[in-house]
PDB file of C-alpha atoms in Angstrom:
ATOM      1  CA  MET A  14     -17.206  -4.715   9.780  1.00  0.00           C
ATOM      2  CA  ILE A  15     -14.241  -5.108  12.098  1.00  0.00           C
ATOM      3  CA  GLU A  16     -12.883  -1.736  13.193  1.00  0.00           C
ATOM      4  CA  ALA A  17      -9.253  -0.967  13.954  1.00  0.00           C
ATOM      5  CA  LYS A  18      -8.153  -1.042  17.576  1.00  0.00           C
ATOM      6  CA  LYS A  19      -4.843   0.781  17.517  1.00  0.00           C
ATOM      7  CA  SER A  20      -2.269   0.364  20.254  1.00  0.00           C
ATOM      8  CA  GLY A  21       0.696   2.732  20.362  1.00  0.00           C
ATOM      9  CA  ALA A  22       2.714   0.358  22.522  1.00  0.00           C
ATOM     10  CA  PHE A  23       2.038  -2.568  20.197  1.00  0.00           C
ATOM     11  CA  GLU A  24       2.938  -0.458  17.133  1.00  0.00           C
ATOM     12  CA  TRP A  25       6.256   0.451  18.742  1.00  0.00           C
ATOM     13  CA  MET A  26       7.101  -3.156  19.602  1.00  0.00           C
ATOM     14  CA  PHE A  27       5.927  -4.430  16.227  1.00  0.00           C
ATOM     15  CA  SER A  28       8.015  -1.842  14.367  1.00  0.00           C
ATOM     16  CA  ILE A  29      11.165  -3.262  15.969  1.00  0.00           C
ATOM     17  CA  PHE A  30      10.219  -6.787  14.932  1.00  0.00           C
ATOM     18  CA  ASN A  31       9.114  -5.698  11.467  1.00  0.00           C
ATOM     19  CA  THR A  32      12.354  -3.807  10.823  1.00  0.00           C
ATOM     20  CA  TRP A  33      14.303  -6.962  11.655  1.00  0.00           C
ATOM     21  CA  LEU A  34      11.944  -9.083   9.534  1.00  0.00           C
ATOM     22  CA  LEU A  35      12.299  -6.912   6.417  1.00  0.00           C
ATOM     23  CA  ARG A  36      16.068  -6.618   6.768  1.00  0.00           C
ATOM     24  CA  THR A  37      16.540 -10.371   7.141  1.00  0.00           C
ATOM     25  CA  SER A  38      13.945 -11.462   4.551  1.00  0.00           C
ATOM     26  CA  PHE A  39      15.081  -9.253   1.664  1.00  0.00           C
ATOM     27  CA  HIS A  40      18.531  -8.725   0.239  1.00  0.00           C
ATOM     28  CA  ARG A  41      17.779  -5.038  -0.242  1.00  0.00           C
ATOM     29  CA  LEU A  42      14.850  -2.650  -0.317  1.00  0.00           C
ATOM     30  CA  TYR A  43      14.772   0.339  -2.657  1.00  0.00           C
ATOM     31  CA  ILE A  44      12.588   3.430  -2.816  1.00  0.00           C
ATOM     32  CA  ARG A  45      12.180   6.397  -5.121  1.00  0.00           C
ATOM     33  CA  GLY A  46       9.755   9.274  -5.586  1.00  0.00           C
ATOM     34  CA  HIS A  47       8.452  12.295  -3.723  1.00  0.00           C
ATOM     35  CA  ILE A  48       7.776  11.705  -0.042  1.00  0.00           C
ATOM     36  CA  VAL A  49       4.547  13.281   1.220  1.00  0.00           C
ATOM     37  CA  ARG A  50       4.245  13.819   4.962  1.00  0.00           C
ATOM     38  CA  THR A  51       0.667  15.063   5.096  1.00  0.00           C
ATOM     39  CA  PRO A  52      -2.427  12.900   5.636  1.00  0.00           C
ATOM     40  CA  ALA A  53      -3.312  11.142   2.397  1.00  0.00           C
ATOM     41  CA  LEU A  54      -5.090   8.236   0.787  1.00  0.00           C
ATOM     42  CA  TYR A  55      -2.333   5.807  -0.187  1.00  0.00           C
ATOM     43  CA  VAL A  56      -3.105   3.482  -3.094  1.00  0.00           C
ATOM     44  CA  ALA A  57      -0.908   0.550  -4.162  1.00  0.00           C
ATOM     45  CA  ASN A  58      -1.049  -2.671  -6.144  1.00  0.00           C
ATOM     46  CA  HIS A  59      -1.469  -5.805  -4.042  1.00  0.00           C
ATOM     47  CA  SER A  60       0.745  -8.680  -5.113  1.00  0.00           C
ATOM     48  CA  SER A  61       2.005 -10.337  -1.940  1.00  0.00           C
ATOM     49  CA  TRP A  62       1.539 -11.065   1.756  1.00  0.00           C
ATOM     50  CA  TRP A  63       4.305  -8.545   2.439  1.00  0.00           C
ATOM     51  CA  ASP A  64       2.400  -5.488   1.178  1.00  0.00           C
ATOM     52  CA  GLY A  65       0.778  -4.656   4.501  1.00  0.00           C
ATOM     53  CA  LEU A  66       4.049  -4.968   6.398  1.00  0.00           C
ATOM     54  CA  VAL A  67       5.868  -2.725   3.910  1.00  0.00           C
ATOM     55  CA  ALA A  68       3.002  -0.209   4.071  1.00  0.00           C
ATOM     56  CA  PHE A  69       3.210  -0.159   7.877  1.00  0.00           C
ATOM     57  CA  GLN A  70       6.944   0.463   7.785  1.00  0.00           C
ATOM     58  CA  LEU A  71       6.615   3.217   5.185  1.00  0.00           C
ATOM     59  CA  SER A  72       3.864   4.917   7.171  1.00  0.00           C
ATOM     60  CA  ARG A  73       5.768   4.861  10.431  1.00  0.00           C
ATOM     61  CA  PHE A  74       9.299   5.721   9.322  1.00  0.00           C
ATOM     62  CA  VAL A  75       9.120   7.346   5.873  1.00  0.00           C
ATOM     63  CA  PHE A  76       5.761   9.115   5.579  1.00  0.00           C
ATOM     64  CA  GLN A  77       5.586   9.437   9.379  1.00  0.00           C
ATOM     65  CA  GLN A  78       1.796   9.206   9.406  1.00  0.00           C
ATOM     66  CA  ASN A  79      -0.840   7.873  11.760  1.00  0.00           C
ATOM     67  CA  SER A  80      -2.098   5.350   9.224  1.00  0.00           C
ATOM     68  CA  TYR A  81      -4.860   2.792   8.897  1.00  0.00           C
ATOM     69  CA  ALA A  82      -5.297   0.077   6.279  1.00  0.00           C
ATOM     70  CA  MET A  83      -8.278  -1.656   4.717  1.00  0.00           C
ATOM     71  CA  MET A  84      -8.000  -5.456   4.726  1.00  0.00           C
ATOM     72  CA  THR A  85     -10.249  -8.294   3.668  1.00  0.00           C
ATOM     73  CA  GLU A  86     -12.306  -9.681   6.527  1.00  0.00           C
ATOM     74  CA  GLU A  87     -10.704 -13.098   5.986  1.00  0.00           C
ATOM     75  CA  GLY A  88      -7.233 -11.594   6.221  1.00  0.00           C
ATOM     76  CA  LEU A  89      -7.997  -9.646   9.374  1.00  0.00           C
ATOM     77  CA  ARG A  90      -9.530 -12.690  11.066  1.00  0.00           C
ATOM     78  CA  ALA A  91      -6.448 -14.735  10.120  1.00  0.00           C
ATOM     79  CA  TYR A  92      -4.047 -12.044  11.421  1.00  0.00           C
ATOM     80  CA  PRO A  93      -6.035 -10.183  14.125  1.00  0.00           C
ATOM     81  CA  PHE A  94      -2.936  -8.366  15.393  1.00  0.00           C
ATOM     82  CA  PHE A  95      -3.271  -6.077  12.362  1.00  0.00           C
ATOM     83  CA  ARG A  96      -6.183  -4.381  14.193  1.00  0.00           C
ATOM     84  CA  LYS A  97      -3.658  -3.012  16.686  1.00  0.00           C
ATOM     85  CA  LEU A  98      -1.683  -1.600  13.741  1.00  0.00           C
ATOM     86  CA  GLY A  99      -4.705   0.125  12.210  1.00  0.00           C
ATOM     87  CA  GLY A 100      -6.216  -2.656  10.119  1.00  0.00           C
ATOM     88  CA  PHE A 101      -9.969  -2.624   9.517  1.00  0.00           C
ATOM     89  CA  SER A 102     -12.044  -5.029   7.476  1.00  0.00           C
ATOM     90  CA  ILE A 103     -14.068  -5.047   4.294  1.00  0.00           C
ATOM     91  CA  ASP A 104     -16.386  -7.833   3.151  1.00  0.00           C
ATOM     92  CA  ARG A 105     -16.977  -7.390  -0.583  1.00  0.00           C
ATOM     93  CA  LYS A 106     -19.668 -10.042  -0.646  1.00  0.00           C
ATOM     94  CA  ARG A 107     -22.159  -7.769   1.147  1.00  0.00           C
ATOM     95  CA  ARG A 108     -22.904  -4.255  -0.077  1.00  0.00           C
ATOM     96  CA  THR A 109     -23.875  -2.957   3.362  1.00  0.00           C
ATOM     97  CA  GLU A 110     -20.518  -4.101   4.752  1.00  0.00           C
ATOM     98  CA  VAL A 111     -18.673  -2.542   1.815  1.00  0.00           C
ATOM     99  CA  MET A 112     -20.353   0.809   2.405  1.00  0.00           C
ATOM    100  CA  ALA A 113     -19.659   0.622   6.144  1.00  0.00           C
ATOM    101  CA  SER A 114     -15.947   0.057   5.449  1.00  0.00           C
ATOM    102  CA  LEU A 115     -15.732   2.825   2.849  1.00  0.00           C
ATOM    103  CA  ASN A 116     -17.466   5.302   5.155  1.00  0.00           C
ATOM    104  CA  TYR A 117     -15.165   4.256   8.003  1.00  0.00           C
ATOM    105  CA  ALA A 118     -12.190   5.095   5.776  1.00  0.00           C
ATOM    106  CA  VAL A 119     -13.731   8.472   4.928  1.00  0.00           C
ATOM    107  CA  ALA A 120     -14.214   9.248   8.624  1.00  0.00           C
ATOM    108  CA  LEU A 121     -10.578   8.409   9.392  1.00  0.00           C
ATOM    109  CA  LEU A 122      -9.306  10.661   6.618  1.00  0.00           C
ATOM    110  CA  ARG A 123     -11.568  13.527   7.672  1.00  0.00           C
ATOM    111  CA  ASP A 124     -10.145  13.119  11.174  1.00  0.00           C
ATOM    112  CA  GLY A 125      -6.610  13.754   9.902  1.00  0.00           C
ATOM    113  CA  LYS A 126      -5.508  10.122   9.654  1.00  0.00           C
ATOM    114  CA  SER A 127      -3.999   8.476   6.568  1.00  0.00           C
ATOM    115  CA  VAL A 128      -5.530   5.388   4.985  1.00  0.00           C
ATOM    116  CA  TRP A 129      -4.033   2.665   2.804  1.00  0.00           C
ATOM    117  CA  ILE A 130      -6.265   0.891   0.303  1.00  0.00           C
ATOM    118  CA  PHE A 131      -5.264  -1.844  -2.145  1.00  0.00           C
ATOM    119  CA  PRO A 132      -8.007  -1.345  -4.760  1.00  0.00           C
ATOM    120  CA  GLN A 133      -7.441  -4.693  -6.477  1.00  0.00           C
ATOM    121  CA  GLY A 134      -9.297  -6.087  -3.472  1.00  0.00           C
ATOM    122  CA  GLU A 135      -7.127  -9.172  -3.055  1.00  0.00           C
ATOM    123  CA  GLU A 136      -3.632 -10.399  -3.817  1.00  0.00           C
ATOM    124  CA  GLN A 137      -2.922 -10.713  -7.538  1.00  0.00           C
ATOM    125  CA  HIS A 138       0.307 -11.763  -9.220  1.00  0.00           C
ATOM    126  CA  VAL A 139       2.622  -8.807  -9.687  1.00  0.00           C
ATOM    127  CA  GLU A 140       2.706  -9.423 -13.469  1.00  0.00           C
ATOM    128  CA  LYS A 141      -1.055  -9.700 -13.920  1.00  0.00           C
ATOM    129  CA  ARG A 142      -2.687  -7.070 -16.124  1.00  0.00           C
ATOM    130  CA  PRO A 143      -5.060  -5.330 -15.970  1.00  0.00           C
ATOM    131  CA  LEU A 144      -4.840  -4.489 -12.292  1.00  0.00           C
ATOM    132  CA  GLN A 145      -8.652  -4.169 -12.105  1.00  0.00           C
ATOM    133  CA  PHE A 146      -9.323  -1.538  -9.449  1.00  0.00           C
ATOM    134  CA  PHE A 147     -12.648  -1.352  -7.632  1.00  0.00           C
ATOM    135  CA  THR A 148     -14.454   1.996  -7.812  1.00  0.00           C
ATOM    136  CA  GLY A 149     -14.727   2.233  -4.021  1.00  0.00           C
ATOM    137  CA  ILE A 150     -11.379   3.994  -3.979  1.00  0.00           C
ATOM    138  CA  LEU A 151     -12.936   6.996  -5.736  1.00  0.00           C
ATOM    139  CA  TYR A 152     -15.934   6.954  -3.397  1.00  0.00           C
ATOM    140  CA  VAL A 153     -13.515   7.453  -0.492  1.00  0.00           C
ATOM    141  CA  ALA A 154     -11.405  10.063  -2.281  1.00  0.00           C
ATOM    142  CA  GLU A 155     -14.425  12.139  -3.319  1.00  0.00           C
ATOM    143  CA  ARG A 156     -15.827  12.353   0.200  1.00  0.00           C
ATOM    144  CA  ALA A 157     -12.596  12.749   2.151  1.00  0.00           C
ATOM    145  CA  ASN A 158     -11.074  15.409  -0.121  1.00  0.00           C
ATOM    146  CA  VAL A 159      -7.452  14.480   0.615  1.00  0.00           C
ATOM    147  CA  PRO A 160      -4.480  13.881  -1.705  1.00  0.00           C
ATOM    148  CA  ILE A 161      -4.234  10.481  -3.388  1.00  0.00           C
ATOM    149  CA  VAL A 162      -0.710   9.045  -3.366  1.00  0.00           C
ATOM    150  CA  PRO A 163      -0.264   6.204  -5.900  1.00  0.00           C
ATOM    151  CA  LEU A 164       2.495   3.705  -5.165  1.00  0.00           C
ATOM    152  CA  ALA A 165       3.997   0.763  -7.026  1.00  0.00           C
ATOM    153  CA  PHE A 166       5.261  -2.299  -5.141  1.00  0.00           C
ATOM    154  CA  TYR A 167       7.497  -4.662  -7.110  1.00  0.00           C
ATOM    155  CA  HIS A 168       9.556  -7.595  -5.879  1.00  0.00           C
ATOM    156  CA  SER A 169      12.062  -9.704  -7.748  1.00  0.00           C
ATOM    157  CA  LEU A 170      14.807 -12.282  -7.405  1.00  0.00           C
ATOM    158  CA  ARG A 171      17.962 -11.077  -9.147  1.00  0.00           C
ATOM    159  CA  HIS A 172      21.549 -11.933  -8.220  1.00  0.00           C
ATOM    160  CA  HIS A 173      21.124 -13.026  -4.629  1.00  0.00           C
ATOM    161  CA  ARG A 174      19.535 -15.763  -2.546  1.00  0.00           C
ATOM    162  CA  LYS A 175      16.947 -13.377  -1.155  1.00  0.00           C
ATOM    163  CA  PRO A 176      14.485 -11.251  -3.156  1.00  0.00           C
ATOM    164  CA  GLU A 177      14.641  -7.475  -3.479  1.00  0.00           C
ATOM    165  CA  TRP A 178      11.768  -5.048  -2.957  1.00  0.00           C
ATOM    166  CA  PHE A 179      11.223  -1.897  -5.021  1.00  0.00           C
ATOM    167  CA  ILE A 180       8.916   0.992  -4.123  1.00  0.00           C
ATOM    168  CA  HIS A 181       7.893   3.870  -6.365  1.00  0.00           C
ATOM    169  CA  VAL A 182       6.042   6.743  -4.671  1.00  0.00           C
ATOM    170  CA  GLY A 183       4.037   8.703  -7.210  1.00  0.00           C
ATOM    171  CA  ASP A 184       3.158  12.377  -7.053  1.00  0.00           C
ATOM    172  CA  ALA A 185       0.171  13.284  -4.900  1.00  0.00           C
ATOM    173  CA  LEU A 186      -3.020  13.727  -6.929  1.00  0.00           C
ATOM    174  CA  ALA A 187      -6.266  15.598  -6.567  1.00  0.00           C
ATOM    175  CA  ILE A 188      -9.419  13.988  -7.937  1.00  0.00           C
ATOM    176  CA  SER A 189      -9.484  16.702 -10.606  1.00  0.00           C
ATOM    177  CA  ASP A 190      -6.114  15.422 -11.873  1.00  0.00           C
ATOM    178  CA  LEU A 191      -7.740  12.160 -12.961  1.00  0.00           C
ATOM    179  CA  ALA A 192      -9.244  12.084 -16.438  1.00  0.00           C
ATOM    180  CA  GLY A 193     -12.921  11.330 -16.834  1.00  0.00           C
ATOM    181  CA  LYS A 194     -16.226  12.541 -15.438  1.00  0.00           C
ATOM    182  CA  SER A 195     -17.730   9.493 -13.771  1.00  0.00           C
ATOM    183  CA  ARG A 196     -16.364   7.555 -10.815  1.00  0.00           C
ATOM    184  CA  LYS A 197     -15.751   4.589 -13.114  1.00  0.00           C
ATOM    185  CA  GLU A 198     -13.753   6.686 -15.601  1.00  0.00           C
ATOM    186  CA  LYS A 199     -11.640   8.250 -12.869  1.00  0.00           C
ATOM    187  CA  THR A 200     -11.006   4.825 -11.331  1.00  0.00           C
ATOM    188  CA  GLU A 201      -9.816   3.613 -14.733  1.00  0.00           C
ATOM    189  CA  ALA A 202      -7.527   6.650 -15.009  1.00  0.00           C
ATOM    190  CA  LEU A 203      -6.028   5.906 -11.579  1.00  0.00           C
ATOM    191  CA  GLU A 204      -5.577   2.256 -12.550  1.00  0.00           C
ATOM    192  CA  ARG A 205      -3.755   3.278 -15.747  1.00  0.00           C
ATOM    193  CA  LEU A 206      -1.449   5.553 -13.778  1.00  0.00           C
ATOM    194  CA  CYS A 207      -0.635   2.857 -11.232  1.00  0.00           C
ATOM    195  CA  THR A 208      -0.062   0.352 -14.046  1.00  0.00           C
ATOM    196  CA  GLU A 209       2.337   2.731 -15.798  1.00  0.00           C
ATOM    197  CA  GLN A 210       4.257   3.262 -12.557  1.00  0.00           C
ATOM    198  CA  LEU A 211       4.480  -0.471 -11.909  1.00  0.00           C
ATOM    199  CA  ASP A 212       5.572  -1.229 -15.462  1.00  0.00           C
ATOM    200  CA  ASP A 213       8.223   1.495 -15.277  1.00  0.00           C
ATOM    201  CA  VAL A 214       9.646  -0.031 -12.083  1.00  0.00           C
ATOM    202  CA  ARG A 215       9.622  -3.435 -13.764  1.00  0.00           C
ATOM    203  CA  ARG A 216      11.578  -2.091 -16.745  1.00  0.00           C
ATOM    204  CA  SER A 217      14.129  -0.434 -14.464  1.00  0.00           C
ATOM    205  CA  VAL A 218      14.677  -3.702 -12.595  1.00  0.00           C
ATOM    206  CA  ILE A 219      14.929  -5.839 -15.739  1.00  0.00           C
ATOM    207  CA  GLN A 220      17.368  -3.389 -17.353  1.00  0.00           C
ATOM    208  CA  GLU A 221      19.235  -3.036 -14.049  1.00  0.00           C
ATOM    209  CA  GLN A 222      18.956   0.737 -14.154  1.00  0.00           C
ATOM    210  CA  LEU A 223      18.540   1.440 -10.467  1.00  0.00           C
ATOM    211  CA  HIS A 224      20.246   4.839 -10.256  1.00  0.00           C
ATOM    212  CA  SER A 225      16.905   6.545  -9.534  1.00  0.00           C
ATOM    213  CA  PHE A 226      16.333   4.404  -6.429  1.00  0.00           C
ATOM    214  CA  THR A 227      17.657   4.936  -2.912  1.00  0.00           C
ATOM    215  CA  ARG A 228      18.510   1.988  -0.705  1.00  0.00           C
ATOM    216  CA  TRP A 229      16.182   1.763   2.269  1.00  0.00           C
ATOM    217  CA  ASP A 230      16.907  -0.277   5.384  1.00  0.00           C
ATOM    218  CA  GLY A 231      13.305  -0.217   6.602  1.00  0.00           C
ATOM    219  CA  GLY A 232      13.839   2.678   9.011  1.00  0.00           C
ATOM    220  CA  VAL A 233      13.847   6.450   8.773  1.00  0.00           C
ATOM    221  CA  LEU A 234      14.816   7.551   5.267  1.00  0.00           C
TER     222      LEU A 234
END
C-alpha cells in the first residue's frame, strides 16, 4: 500500500488554494449537524471527485483535526499530492493489501489521528441506492475504539449557474449503537443510517427547506 506522507507546509498552502477553489466552484456551501472536535472515524457517501477536497476542508477548518483519508490506489497514483494531505491507498483487488490499509487506518486512529473512509469504495452516483458499504469500515471501528461520525454529502443545481453543496454531520456513534451482532449486520445498520441522512438532505433540498442549514464559506465555521 501507499502510505501518507503529510506535509504541514503543503497542507497550509493547499488550504488557501482549496478555499478559493470551493468558493469559486460552488454558488454556496451549506452545513448542519453537531460538530465533533475529537479524533474520530468519519464516514461519508462517495458521489463525486469533490468529496476528498470537501473532507480536507472540513477536517482543517470545521472539525479542526489532524486527519487522514483512505483512497483507491488508482486515485492516489493519479493525484499523488493527496499523500501530502494525508491520503493513503487501498487496493481492493488483493486481500493482503486491503488488510494492510485497514490496519494502517487503525494505527492512525489509535495514535490520536482522525481518519476518513468512504465505505462505498468508489464514486457512485449520489442518487444510487443501496449505497453498498464494505464491511472493512467495521473492522477499523472495532479495533480503534473511536467514535464513528456519519456524514451525508449532497450536491445539486438549483437556481444558479453553479451547483450547491450540502453537508449533514450526524451524531457520533459507538459500535454498540449500531443494531446487529455480526460485522455484516452492523455495517448494514450504518449503511441504513447514512442512507436515511442522505435522503433527508435530498428532501430538504427538493422542498427548499434549508432553515436547518448554515452557510459555510469553506473556512472556520
